[in-house]
PDB file of C-alpha atoms and ligand atoms in Angstrom:
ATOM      1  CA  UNK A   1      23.458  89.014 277.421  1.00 91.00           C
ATOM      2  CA  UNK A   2      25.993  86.950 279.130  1.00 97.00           C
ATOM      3  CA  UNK A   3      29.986  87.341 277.887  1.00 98.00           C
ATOM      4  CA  UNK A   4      32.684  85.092 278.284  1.00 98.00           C
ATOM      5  CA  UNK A   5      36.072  85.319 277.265  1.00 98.00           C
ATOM      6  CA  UNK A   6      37.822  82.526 276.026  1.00 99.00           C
ATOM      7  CA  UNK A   7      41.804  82.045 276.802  1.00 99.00           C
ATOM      8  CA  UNK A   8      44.482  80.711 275.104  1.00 98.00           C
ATOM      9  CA  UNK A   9      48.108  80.011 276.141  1.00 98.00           C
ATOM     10  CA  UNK A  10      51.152  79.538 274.769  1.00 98.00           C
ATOM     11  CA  UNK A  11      51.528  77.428 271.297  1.00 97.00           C
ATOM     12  CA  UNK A  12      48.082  77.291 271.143  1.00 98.00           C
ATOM     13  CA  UNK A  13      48.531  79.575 268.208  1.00 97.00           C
ATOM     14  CA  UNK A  14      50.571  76.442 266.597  1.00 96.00           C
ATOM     15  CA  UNK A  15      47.312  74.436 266.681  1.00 96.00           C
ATOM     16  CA  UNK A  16      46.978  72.296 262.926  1.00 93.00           C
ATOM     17  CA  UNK A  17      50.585  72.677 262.221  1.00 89.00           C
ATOM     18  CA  UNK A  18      52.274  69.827 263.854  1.00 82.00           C
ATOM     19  CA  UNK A  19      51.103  66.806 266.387  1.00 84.00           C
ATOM     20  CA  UNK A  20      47.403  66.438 264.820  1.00 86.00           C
ATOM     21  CA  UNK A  21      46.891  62.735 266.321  1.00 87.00           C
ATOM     22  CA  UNK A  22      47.010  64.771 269.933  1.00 89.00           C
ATOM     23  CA  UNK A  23      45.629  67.968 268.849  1.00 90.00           C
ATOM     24  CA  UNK A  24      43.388  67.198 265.879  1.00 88.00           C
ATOM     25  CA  UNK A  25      43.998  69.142 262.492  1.00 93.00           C
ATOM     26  CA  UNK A  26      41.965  72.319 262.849  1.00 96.00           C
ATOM     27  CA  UNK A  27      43.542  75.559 263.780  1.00 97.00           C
ATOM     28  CA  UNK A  28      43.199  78.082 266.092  1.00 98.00           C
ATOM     29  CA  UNK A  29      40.875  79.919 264.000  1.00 98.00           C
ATOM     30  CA  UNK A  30      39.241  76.847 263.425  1.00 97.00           C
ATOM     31  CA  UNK A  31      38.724  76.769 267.158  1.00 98.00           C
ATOM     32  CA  UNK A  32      37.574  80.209 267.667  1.00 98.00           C
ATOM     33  CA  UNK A  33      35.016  80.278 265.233  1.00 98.00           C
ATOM     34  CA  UNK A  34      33.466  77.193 266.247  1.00 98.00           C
ATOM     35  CA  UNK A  35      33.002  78.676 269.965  1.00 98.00           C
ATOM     36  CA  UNK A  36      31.929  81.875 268.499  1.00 98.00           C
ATOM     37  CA  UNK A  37      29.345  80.245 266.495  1.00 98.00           C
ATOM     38  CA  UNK A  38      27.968  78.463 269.337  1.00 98.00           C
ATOM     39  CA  UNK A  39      28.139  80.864 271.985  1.00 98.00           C
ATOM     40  CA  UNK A  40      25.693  83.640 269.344  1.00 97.00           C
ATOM     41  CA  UNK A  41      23.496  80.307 269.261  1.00 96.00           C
ATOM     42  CA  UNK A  42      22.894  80.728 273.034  1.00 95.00           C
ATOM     43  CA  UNK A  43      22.831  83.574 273.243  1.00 96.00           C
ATOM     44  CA  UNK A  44      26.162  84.056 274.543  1.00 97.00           C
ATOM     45  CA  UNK A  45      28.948  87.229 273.220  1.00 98.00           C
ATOM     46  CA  UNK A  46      32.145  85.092 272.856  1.00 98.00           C
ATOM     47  CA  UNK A  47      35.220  86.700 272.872  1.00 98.00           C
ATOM     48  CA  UNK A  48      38.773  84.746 272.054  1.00 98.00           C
ATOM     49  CA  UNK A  49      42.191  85.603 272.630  1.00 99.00           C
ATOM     50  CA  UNK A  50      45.514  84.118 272.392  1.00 98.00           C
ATOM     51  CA  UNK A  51      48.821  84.326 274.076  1.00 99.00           C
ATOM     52  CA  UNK A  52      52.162  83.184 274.299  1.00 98.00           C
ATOM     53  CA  UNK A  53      53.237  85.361 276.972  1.00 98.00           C
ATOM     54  CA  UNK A  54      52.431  84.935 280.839  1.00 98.00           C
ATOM     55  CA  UNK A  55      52.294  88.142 282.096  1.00 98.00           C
ATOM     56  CA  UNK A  56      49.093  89.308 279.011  1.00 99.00           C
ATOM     57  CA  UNK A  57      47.250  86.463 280.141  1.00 99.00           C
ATOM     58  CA  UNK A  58      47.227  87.630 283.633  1.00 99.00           C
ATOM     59  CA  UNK A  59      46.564  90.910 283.043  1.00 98.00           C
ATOM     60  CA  UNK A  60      43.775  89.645 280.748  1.00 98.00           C
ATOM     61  CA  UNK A  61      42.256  87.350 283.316  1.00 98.00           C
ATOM     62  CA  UNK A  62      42.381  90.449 285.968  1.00 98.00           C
ATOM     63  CA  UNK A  63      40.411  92.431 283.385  1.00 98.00           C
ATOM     64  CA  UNK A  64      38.187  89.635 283.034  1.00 98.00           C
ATOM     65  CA  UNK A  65      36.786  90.857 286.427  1.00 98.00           C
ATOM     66  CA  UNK A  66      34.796  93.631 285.699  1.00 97.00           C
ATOM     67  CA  UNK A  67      34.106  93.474 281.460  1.00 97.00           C
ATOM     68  CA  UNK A  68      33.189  89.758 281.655  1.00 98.00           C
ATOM     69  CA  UNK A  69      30.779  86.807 283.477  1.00 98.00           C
ATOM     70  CA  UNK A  70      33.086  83.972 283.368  1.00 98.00           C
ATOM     71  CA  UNK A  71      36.523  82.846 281.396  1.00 98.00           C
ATOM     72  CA  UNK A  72      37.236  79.709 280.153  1.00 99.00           C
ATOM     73  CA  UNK A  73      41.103  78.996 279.671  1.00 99.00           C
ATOM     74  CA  UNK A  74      43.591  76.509 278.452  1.00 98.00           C
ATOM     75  CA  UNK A  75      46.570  78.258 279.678  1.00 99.00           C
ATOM     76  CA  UNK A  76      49.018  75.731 278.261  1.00 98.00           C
ATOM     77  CA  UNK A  77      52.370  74.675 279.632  1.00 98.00           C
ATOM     78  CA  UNK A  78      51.470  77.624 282.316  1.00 98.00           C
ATOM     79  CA  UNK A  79      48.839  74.667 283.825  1.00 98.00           C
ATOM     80  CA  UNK A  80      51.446  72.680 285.011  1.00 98.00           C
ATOM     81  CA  UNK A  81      53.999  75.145 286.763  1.00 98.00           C
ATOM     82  CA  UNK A  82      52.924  79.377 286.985  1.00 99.00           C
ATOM     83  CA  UNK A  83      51.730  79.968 290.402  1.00 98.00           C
ATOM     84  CA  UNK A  84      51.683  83.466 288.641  1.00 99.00           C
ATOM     85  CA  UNK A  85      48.705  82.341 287.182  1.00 99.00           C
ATOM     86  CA  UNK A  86      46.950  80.209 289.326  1.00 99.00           C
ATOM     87  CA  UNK A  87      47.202  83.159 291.554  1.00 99.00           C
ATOM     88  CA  UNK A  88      45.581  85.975 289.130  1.00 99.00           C
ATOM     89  CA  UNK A  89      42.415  83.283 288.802  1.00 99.00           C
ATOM     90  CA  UNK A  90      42.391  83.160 292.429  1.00 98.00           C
ATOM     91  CA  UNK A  91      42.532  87.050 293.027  1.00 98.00           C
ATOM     92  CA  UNK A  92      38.815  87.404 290.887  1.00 98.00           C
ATOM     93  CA  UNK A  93      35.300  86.690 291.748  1.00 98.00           C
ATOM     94  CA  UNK A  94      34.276  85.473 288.751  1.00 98.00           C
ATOM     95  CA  UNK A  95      34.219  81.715 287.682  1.00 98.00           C
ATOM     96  CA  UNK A  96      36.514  80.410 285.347  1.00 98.00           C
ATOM     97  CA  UNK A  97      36.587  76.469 283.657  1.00 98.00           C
ATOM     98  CA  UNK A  98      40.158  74.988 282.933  1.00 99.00           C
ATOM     99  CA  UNK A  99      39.864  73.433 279.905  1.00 98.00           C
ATOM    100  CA  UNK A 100      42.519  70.927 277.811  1.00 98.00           C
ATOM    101  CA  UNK A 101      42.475  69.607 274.477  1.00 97.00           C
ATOM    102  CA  UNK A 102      44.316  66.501 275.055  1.00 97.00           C
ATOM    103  CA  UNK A 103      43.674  64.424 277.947  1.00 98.00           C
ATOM    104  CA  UNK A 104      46.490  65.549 279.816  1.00 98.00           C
ATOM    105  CA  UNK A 105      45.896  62.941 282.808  1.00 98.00           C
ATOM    106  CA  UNK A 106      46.909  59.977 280.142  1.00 97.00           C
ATOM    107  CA  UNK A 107      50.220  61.730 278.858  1.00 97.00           C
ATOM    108  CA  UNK A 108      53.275  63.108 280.604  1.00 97.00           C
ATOM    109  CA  UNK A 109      53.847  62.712 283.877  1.00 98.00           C
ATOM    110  CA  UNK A 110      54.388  66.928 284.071  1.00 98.00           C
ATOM    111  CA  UNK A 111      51.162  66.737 282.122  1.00 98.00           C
ATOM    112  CA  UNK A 112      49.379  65.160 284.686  1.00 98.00           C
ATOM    113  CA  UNK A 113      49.708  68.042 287.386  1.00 98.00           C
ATOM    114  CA  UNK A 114      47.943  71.106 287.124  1.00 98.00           C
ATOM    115  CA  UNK A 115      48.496  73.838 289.448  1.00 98.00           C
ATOM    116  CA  UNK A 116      45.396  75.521 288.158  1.00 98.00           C
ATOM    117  CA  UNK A 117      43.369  73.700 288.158  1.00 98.00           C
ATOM    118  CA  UNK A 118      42.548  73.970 292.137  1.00 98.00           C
ATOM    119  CA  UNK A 119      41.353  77.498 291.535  1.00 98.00           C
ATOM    120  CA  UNK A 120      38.803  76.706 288.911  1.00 98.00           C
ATOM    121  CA  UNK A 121      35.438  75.828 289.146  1.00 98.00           C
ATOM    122  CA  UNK A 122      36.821  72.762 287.717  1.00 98.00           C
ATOM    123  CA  UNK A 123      38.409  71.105 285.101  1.00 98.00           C
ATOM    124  CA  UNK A 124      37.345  69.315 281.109  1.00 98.00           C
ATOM    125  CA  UNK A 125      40.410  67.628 278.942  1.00 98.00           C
ATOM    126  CA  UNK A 126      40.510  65.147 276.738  1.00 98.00           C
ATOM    127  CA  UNK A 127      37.611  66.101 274.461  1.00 98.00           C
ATOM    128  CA  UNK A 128      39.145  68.439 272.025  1.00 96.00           C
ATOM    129  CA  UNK A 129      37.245  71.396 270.854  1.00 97.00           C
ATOM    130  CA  UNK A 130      34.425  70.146 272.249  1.00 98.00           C
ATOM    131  CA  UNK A 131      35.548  70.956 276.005  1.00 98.00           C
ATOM    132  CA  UNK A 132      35.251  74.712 275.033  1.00 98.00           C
ATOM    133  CA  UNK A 133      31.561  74.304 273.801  1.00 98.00           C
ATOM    134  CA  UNK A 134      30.615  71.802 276.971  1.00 98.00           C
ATOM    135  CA  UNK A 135      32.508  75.008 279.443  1.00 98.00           C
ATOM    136  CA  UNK A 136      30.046  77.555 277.296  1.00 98.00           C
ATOM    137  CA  UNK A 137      26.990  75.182 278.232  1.00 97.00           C
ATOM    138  CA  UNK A 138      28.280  75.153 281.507  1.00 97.00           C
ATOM    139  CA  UNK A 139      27.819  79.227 281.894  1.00 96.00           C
ATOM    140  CA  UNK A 140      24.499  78.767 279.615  1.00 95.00           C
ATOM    141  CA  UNK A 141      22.678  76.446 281.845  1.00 93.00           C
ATOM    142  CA  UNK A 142      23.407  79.487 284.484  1.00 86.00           C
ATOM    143  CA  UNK A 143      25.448  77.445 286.992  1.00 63.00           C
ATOM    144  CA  UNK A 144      28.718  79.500 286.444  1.00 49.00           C
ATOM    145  CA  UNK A 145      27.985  82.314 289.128  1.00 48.00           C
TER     146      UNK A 145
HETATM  147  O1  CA2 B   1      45.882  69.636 275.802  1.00 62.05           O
HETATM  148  C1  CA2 B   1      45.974  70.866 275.916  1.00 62.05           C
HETATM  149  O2  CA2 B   1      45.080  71.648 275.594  1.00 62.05           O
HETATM  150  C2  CA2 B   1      47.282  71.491 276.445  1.00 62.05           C
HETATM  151  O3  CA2 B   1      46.914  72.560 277.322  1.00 62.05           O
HETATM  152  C3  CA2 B   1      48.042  72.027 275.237  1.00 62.05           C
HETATM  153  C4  CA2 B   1      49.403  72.631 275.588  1.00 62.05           C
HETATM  154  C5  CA2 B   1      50.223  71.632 276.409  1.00 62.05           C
HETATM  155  O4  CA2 B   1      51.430  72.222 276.821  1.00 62.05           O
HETATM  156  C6  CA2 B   1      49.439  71.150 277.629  1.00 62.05           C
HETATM  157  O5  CA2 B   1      50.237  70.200 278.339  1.00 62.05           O
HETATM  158  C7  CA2 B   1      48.131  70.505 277.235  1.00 62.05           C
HETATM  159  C8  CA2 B   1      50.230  73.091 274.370  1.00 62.05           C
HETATM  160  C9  CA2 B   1      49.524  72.939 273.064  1.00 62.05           C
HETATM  161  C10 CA2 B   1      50.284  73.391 271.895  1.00 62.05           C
HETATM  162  O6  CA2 B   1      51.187  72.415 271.466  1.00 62.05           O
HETATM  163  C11 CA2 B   1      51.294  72.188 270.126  1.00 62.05           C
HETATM  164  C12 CA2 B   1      52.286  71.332 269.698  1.00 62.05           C
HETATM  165  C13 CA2 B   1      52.449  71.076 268.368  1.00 62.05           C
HETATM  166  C14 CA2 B   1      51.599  71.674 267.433  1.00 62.05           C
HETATM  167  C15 CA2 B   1      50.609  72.525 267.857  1.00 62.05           C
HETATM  168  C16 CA2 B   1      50.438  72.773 269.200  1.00 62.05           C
END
C-alpha cells in the first residue's frame, strides 16, 4: 500500500481561529481527517504532521526518504524564504507536491515567490483543502514516482 506523509508548517496549527475568508473555518484537525479519510478510500496510509519549527520539518522531510512514497507539504511562511528547506526536498529522491491553501499568487507580493516550489514536482494553491486531496490523487493515479 502506498504512504504519504502530509506536512504542515508554521501557524498552520492556527487554522479556524482567525482569517476564515482566506483560510476557510475548519481546523487543522478538520484538515487532517478529511485527507485521512480520503487517502483509506484509495487505498492510500495517510500520515499528518504539523510544525512550527524549521529545523523538525527538515528532519521530517529527510526521513520521508526511506519510511514514505511521496510528501505533500505546505511549509508556510518557510515557502517564501528557507533555502534550508528547499534544500532538504532537494537532497531526497522521492516526489513531493507543494501545496497552498490560499492562492498565494493573488496576495502579497512576498506571497507570490516561492523558493520551493522549484524543487517540487510542482505546485496547487488556491483551492483550500481540496489541494491536499487533488496532491493524494496525484500519487493515486501512480504518476508521483
Ligand atoms: O495559503 C497557504 O496555505 C499558506 O501556506 C499559509 C501560510 C502563509 O504564511 C503562506 O503565505 C500561505 C500561513 C497560514 C497560517 O496563517 C493563519 C493566519 C491566521 C489564522 C490561521 C492561520
Amino acid at each position: 500500500m502506498m504512504n504519504i506523509l502530509i506536512l504542515n508548517g508554521p501557524n498552520l496549527n492556527r487554522l479556524g481561529k482567525r482569517e476564515p475568508e482566506i483560510y476557510g473555518k475548519e481546523t487543522l484537525k478538520d484538515l487532517e481527517e478529511q485527507v485521512t479519510t480520503y487517502g483509506k478510500k484509495r487505498n492510500i496510509t495517510v500520515e499528518t504532521r504539523q510544525s512550527n519549527l524549521e529545523g523538525t520539518l527538515i528532519d521530517w522531510i529527510h526521513e520521508a526518504d526511506e519510511s514514505f512514497d511521496g510528501i505533500i507539504i505546505n511549509p508556510g511562511a518557510f515557502t517564501h524564504y528557507s533555502y534550508a528547506i528547499r534544500d532538504a526536498i532537494a537532497s531526497i529522491t522521492k516526489p513531493v507536491i507543494e501545496v497552498h491553501i490560499s492562492n498565494v499568487h493573488a496576495r502579497e507580493e512576498f506571497r507570490q515567490v516561492s523558493v520551493t516550489a522549484a524543487v517540487c514536482l510542482g505546485q496547487i494553491s488556491g483551492f483550500g483543502f481540496e489541494g491536499y486531496v487533488m496532491a493524494i490523487d496525484y500519487f493515486h493515479r501512480g504518476n508521483g514516482s
